[in-house]
mmCIF file of C-alpha atoms and ligand atoms in Angstrom:
data_model
loop_
_atom_site.group_PDB
_atom_site.id
_atom_site.type_symbol
_atom_site.label_atom_id
_atom_site.label_comp_id
_atom_site.label_asym_id
_atom_site.label_seq_id
_atom_site.Cartn_x
_atom_site.Cartn_y
_atom_site.Cartn_z
ATOM 1 C CA MET A 1 1.240 -1.304 -7.448
ATOM 2 C CA THR A 2 -1.750 -2.143 -5.416
ATOM 3 C CA PRO A 3 -3.948 -5.152 -4.881
ATOM 4 C CA ALA A 4 -6.570 -3.047 -3.372
ATOM 5 C CA LEU A 5 -7.404 -0.296 -5.686
ATOM 6 C CA PHE A 6 -10.812 0.735 -4.295
ATOM 7 C CA CYS A 7 -10.500 -0.600 -0.800
ATOM 8 C CA CYS A 8 -9.269 1.240 2.430
ATOM 9 C CA ALA A 9 -10.339 1.331 6.150
ATOM 10 C CA GLN A 10 -9.610 5.173 6.137
ATOM 11 C CA GLN A 11 -10.805 7.974 4.017
ATOM 12 C CA CYS A 12 -7.957 10.479 4.492
ATOM 13 C CA THR A 13 -8.642 14.034 3.671
ATOM 14 C CA PHE A 14 -5.283 14.202 1.572
ATOM 15 C CA CYS A 15 -5.868 10.759 -0.185
ATOM 16 C CA TRP A 16 -5.491 10.909 -4.060
ATOM 17 C CA ARG A 17 -7.547 7.782 -4.530
ATOM 18 C CA ALA A 18 -11.246 7.595 -5.614
ATOM 19 C CA GLN A 19 -13.115 7.126 -2.452
ATOM 20 C CA SER A 20 -16.826 5.975 -1.977
ATOM 21 C CA GLY A 21 -19.112 9.026 -2.280
ATOM 22 C CA ASP A 22 -16.839 10.638 -4.984
ATOM 23 C CA LEU A 23 -18.603 11.463 -8.342
ATOM 24 C CA GLN A 24 -21.946 10.294 -6.573
ATOM 25 C CA LEU A 25 -20.674 6.645 -6.709
ATOM 26 C CA THR A 26 -20.601 4.525 -3.547
ATOM 27 C CA TRP A 27 -19.170 1.172 -2.720
ATOM 28 C CA ASP A 28 -18.163 -0.859 0.303
ATOM 29 C CA GLU A 29 -14.532 0.134 0.618
ATOM 30 C CA LEU A 30 -13.727 -2.774 3.010
ATOM 31 C CA ARG A 31 -14.761 -5.436 0.609
ATOM 32 C CA LEU A 32 -14.681 -6.055 -3.100
ATOM 33 C CA PRO A 33 -16.888 -8.843 -4.518
ATOM 34 C CA THR A 34 -13.891 -10.320 -6.382
ATOM 35 C CA TRP A 35 -10.077 -10.526 -5.847
ATOM 36 C CA ASP A 36 -7.558 -11.458 -8.398
ATOM 37 C CA SER A 37 -5.092 -14.216 -7.522
ATOM 38 C CA PRO A 38 -1.466 -13.325 -6.615
ATOM 39 C CA GLU A 39 -0.128 -15.083 -9.710
ATOM 40 C CA ASP A 40 -2.489 -12.992 -11.914
ATOM 41 C CA ILE A 41 -1.759 -9.782 -10.168
ATOM 42 C CA VAL A 42 2.202 -10.342 -10.476
ATOM 43 C CA GLU A 43 1.889 -11.372 -14.105
ATOM 44 C CA GLU A 44 -0.399 -8.362 -15.038
ATOM 45 C CA CYS A 45 1.993 -5.961 -13.115
ATOM 46 C CA ILE A 46 4.940 -7.046 -15.289
ATOM 47 C CA LYS A 47 3.002 -7.015 -18.474
ATOM 48 C CA THR A 48 1.678 -3.540 -17.714
ATOM 49 C CA GLU A 49 5.067 -2.285 -16.824
ATOM 50 C CA LEU A 50 6.456 -3.361 -20.235
ATOM 51 C CA ALA A 51 3.490 -1.751 -22.040
ATOM 52 C CA ILE A 52 4.135 1.547 -20.432
ATOM 53 C CA LEU A 53 7.688 1.612 -21.282
ATOM 54 C CA THR A 54 7.090 0.524 -24.903
ATOM 55 C CA GLY A 55 7.318 4.215 -26.208
ATOM 56 C CA TYR A 56 10.670 4.786 -24.981
ATOM 57 C CA LYS A 57 12.199 2.291 -27.344
ATOM 58 C CA ALA A 58 11.576 4.790 -30.295
ATOM 59 C CA ASN A 59 12.770 7.816 -28.543
ATOM 60 C CA PRO A 60 16.343 8.671 -29.545
ATOM 61 C CA LYS A 61 16.969 10.391 -26.148
ATOM 62 C CA THR A 62 16.282 7.215 -24.167
ATOM 63 C CA ASP A 63 19.260 5.998 -22.162
ATOM 64 C CA SER A 64 19.404 2.454 -23.545
ATOM 65 C CA GLN A 65 20.942 1.003 -20.459
ATOM 66 C CA LYS A 66 18.322 2.505 -18.063
ATOM 67 C CA LEU A 67 15.647 1.349 -20.374
ATOM 68 C CA GLU A 68 16.953 -2.268 -20.619
ATOM 69 C CA GLU A 69 17.025 -2.217 -16.613
ATOM 70 C CA ALA A 70 13.468 -0.852 -16.604
ATOM 71 C CA LEU A 71 12.195 -3.573 -18.802
ATOM 72 C CA THR A 72 13.369 -6.144 -16.094
ATOM 73 C CA PRO A 73 11.601 -4.701 -12.997
ATOM 74 C CA LYS A 74 12.905 -6.097 -9.795
ATOM 75 C CA GLN A 75 11.139 -4.028 -7.194
ATOM 76 C CA ALA A 76 7.616 -3.937 -6.269
ATOM 77 C CA ALA A 77 6.291 -1.029 -4.123
ATOM 78 C CA ILE A 78 2.935 -2.450 -2.787
ATOM 79 C CA SER A 79 1.316 0.862 -2.048
ATOM 80 C CA LEU A 80 -0.081 3.312 -4.610
ATOM 81 C CA THR A 81 -3.599 3.484 -3.360
ATOM 82 C CA GLY A 82 -5.945 1.568 -1.053
ATOM 83 C CA GLU A 83 -4.889 -0.564 1.867
ATOM 84 C CA PRO A 84 -3.020 -3.676 0.768
ATOM 85 C CA THR A 85 -3.594 -5.659 3.873
ATOM 86 C CA LEU A 86 -7.447 -5.748 3.119
ATOM 87 C CA TYR A 87 -6.308 -8.133 0.212
ATOM 88 C CA ASP A 88 -6.465 -11.446 2.228
ATOM 89 C CA GLN A 89 -3.573 -13.019 0.201
ATOM 90 C CA ILE A 90 -1.124 -10.302 0.946
ATOM 91 C CA GLY A 91 1.487 -12.905 2.071
ATOM 92 C CA GLU A 92 1.052 -15.048 -0.927
ATOM 93 C CA LEU A 93 1.333 -11.958 -3.088
ATOM 94 C CA ILE A 94 4.673 -10.956 -1.400
ATOM 95 C CA HIS A 95 5.808 -14.558 -1.709
ATOM 96 C CA THR A 96 4.830 -14.687 -5.557
ATOM 97 C CA PHE A 97 6.870 -11.336 -6.133
ATOM 98 C CA HIS A 98 9.932 -12.790 -4.217
ATOM 99 C CA ARG A 99 9.624 -16.051 -6.250
ATOM 100 C CA ASN A 100 9.806 -13.807 -9.521
ATOM 101 C CA ARG A 101 13.005 -12.369 -7.973
ATOM 102 C CA PHE A 102 11.425 -9.077 -6.820
ATOM 103 C CA THR A 103 12.225 -7.170 -3.689
ATOM 104 C CA THR A 104 9.086 -5.713 -2.047
ATOM 105 C CA PHE A 105 7.873 -2.589 -0.097
ATOM 106 C CA LEU A 106 4.880 -2.874 1.720
ATOM 107 C CA VAL A 107 3.073 0.326 2.792
ATOM 108 C CA SER A 108 0.136 -0.077 5.093
ATOM 109 C CA ASN A 109 -1.865 2.107 7.144
ATOM 110 C CA GLY A 110 -2.003 -0.346 9.963
ATOM 111 C CA THR A 111 -5.565 -0.846 10.490
ATOM 112 C CA VAL A 112 -5.584 -4.615 10.030
ATOM 113 C CA PRO A 113 -2.925 -5.811 12.510
ATOM 114 C CA SER A 114 -4.367 -9.332 12.423
ATOM 115 C CA THR A 115 -3.020 -9.762 8.775
ATOM 116 C CA LEU A 116 0.200 -7.991 9.770
ATOM 117 C CA ALA A 117 0.556 -10.544 12.507
ATOM 118 C CA LYS A 118 -0.079 -13.719 10.779
ATOM 119 C CA ARG A 119 1.964 -12.798 7.620
ATOM 120 C CA SER A 120 3.021 -16.026 5.724
ATOM 121 C CA GLU A 121 6.021 -13.986 4.302
ATOM 122 C CA GLU A 122 7.613 -10.843 5.158
ATOM 123 C CA PRO A 123 8.127 -8.272 2.689
ATOM 124 C CA THR A 124 11.685 -6.642 2.013
ATOM 125 C CA GLN A 125 10.745 -3.616 3.928
ATOM 126 C CA LEU A 126 7.538 -2.775 5.740
ATOM 127 C CA TYR A 127 6.303 0.979 6.009
ATOM 128 C CA ILE A 128 3.421 1.973 8.372
ATOM 129 C CA SER A 129 1.725 5.203 7.718
ATOM 130 C CA ALA A 130 1.221 7.053 11.104
ATOM 131 C CA CYS A 131 -0.004 10.482 9.859
ATOM 132 C CA ALA A 132 -1.456 11.789 13.030
ATOM 133 C CA PRO A 133 0.131 12.398 16.497
ATOM 134 C CA ASN A 134 -3.025 11.681 18.537
ATOM 135 C CA ARG A 135 -6.482 10.155 18.242
ATOM 136 C CA LYS A 136 -8.346 13.569 17.864
ATOM 137 C CA THR A 137 -6.285 14.622 14.735
ATOM 138 C CA TYR A 138 -6.295 10.944 13.456
ATOM 139 C CA ASP A 139 -10.254 10.829 13.510
ATOM 140 C CA ARG A 140 -10.255 14.280 11.862
ATOM 141 C CA ILE A 141 -7.845 13.703 8.961
ATOM 142 C CA CYS A 142 -7.522 9.895 8.518
ATOM 143 C CA ARG A 143 -11.416 9.474 8.827
ATOM 144 C CA PRO A 144 -11.325 5.799 9.792
ATOM 145 C CA GLN A 145 -14.373 3.782 8.550
ATOM 146 C CA ILE A 146 -13.943 1.012 11.069
ATOM 147 C CA PRO A 147 -14.239 1.052 14.899
ATOM 148 C CA LYS A 148 -11.152 1.183 17.020
ATOM 149 C CA ALA A 149 -8.938 2.194 14.178
ATOM 150 C CA TRP A 150 -6.584 4.245 16.456
ATOM 151 C CA GLU A 151 -6.207 1.051 18.686
ATOM 152 C CA ARG A 152 -5.474 -1.033 15.668
ATOM 153 C CA LEU A 153 -2.916 1.261 14.387
ATOM 154 C CA SER A 154 -1.281 1.079 18.029
ATOM 155 C CA GLU A 155 -1.435 -2.521 17.842
ATOM 156 C CA THR A 156 0.416 -2.604 14.344
ATOM 157 C CA LEU A 157 3.060 -0.417 15.782
ATOM 158 C CA ALA A 158 3.592 -2.628 18.583
ATOM 159 C CA LEU A 159 3.993 -5.547 16.177
ATOM 160 C CA LEU A 160 6.879 -3.857 14.297
ATOM 161 C CA PRO A 161 9.809 -5.270 16.652
ATOM 162 C CA SER A 162 8.599 -8.736 15.830
ATOM 163 C CA TYR A 163 9.442 -8.274 12.050
ATOM 164 C CA LYS A 164 12.957 -9.313 10.748
ATOM 165 C CA CYS A 165 12.828 -7.048 7.927
ATOM 166 C CA PRO A 166 13.644 -3.276 8.231
ATOM 167 C CA THR A 167 10.509 -1.230 9.410
ATOM 168 C CA VAL A 168 9.726 2.348 8.836
ATOM 169 C CA ILE A 169 7.011 4.684 10.287
ATOM 170 C CA ARG A 170 6.211 7.203 7.565
ATOM 171 C CA ILE A 171 4.122 10.178 7.811
ATOM 172 C CA THR A 172 2.368 12.423 5.226
ATOM 173 C CA LEU A 173 2.592 16.073 6.557
ATOM 174 C CA VAL A 174 0.097 18.469 5.445
ATOM 175 C CA ASN A 175 0.491 22.087 6.488
ATOM 176 C CA GLY A 176 -2.373 23.195 8.637
ATOM 177 C CA LEU A 177 -3.679 19.552 9.070
ATOM 178 C CA ASN A 178 -1.287 17.583 10.966
ATOM 179 C CA MET A 179 1.957 19.560 11.532
ATOM 180 C CA ASP A 180 0.980 21.066 14.897
ATOM 181 C CA ASP A 181 2.242 18.614 17.408
ATOM 182 C CA ILE A 182 5.621 17.881 16.137
ATOM 183 C CA LYS A 183 6.998 16.605 19.294
HETATM 184 S S1 SF4 B 1 -4.715 5.150 4.050
HETATM 185 FE FE1 SF4 B 1 -3.821 5.697 2.020
HETATM 186 S S2 SF4 B 1 -5.150 4.942 0.654
HETATM 187 FE FE2 SF4 B 1 -6.301 4.974 2.480
HETATM 188 S S3 SF4 B 1 -7.630 7.019 2.606
HETATM 189 FE FE3 SF4 B 1 -5.491 7.179 3.367
HETATM 190 S S4 SF4 B 1 -4.146 7.968 1.865
HETATM 191 FE FE4 SF4 B 1 -5.889 6.989 0.898
#
């Protein structure tokens, strides 16, 4: 799931989300006019998950035990599209998932270190996307929409040891784009 469907501080060339400028539509990708509350987001995520799974009940090939497990979701991957740390209440959202007995993965591109630094609650695991080995490649393929994005990413990476939860640096590798400086 994502709390920031249309918002991101980057416009990666390999991104699958709708970006401002697509289909002749533009919007401010750093700010949406309204944000849902953490409680509403969690409630709607669970409802939507159950709605998506409904059809499996009538399918004779369905593994009933697996369906039963899927109907009780316990893991929230806060990722999907957009940059979740642009959602101001990300700490409260994580807390709300935990209160509902979920574990949480948070995947961020690291462009908002201030939010990651002041977290009110840590996720179960934190993933930071670092998809370029140097600033030049970063600017070319991640296409940051804010000043000093490379420095902000570096600031975020420096924060990782202060987290108690497991942390991961993840990389989207695209042949011909960012696979040329492996070391
Ligand atoms: S950081 Fe993620 S959501 Fe943002 S543009 Fe890149 S791939 Fe898309």
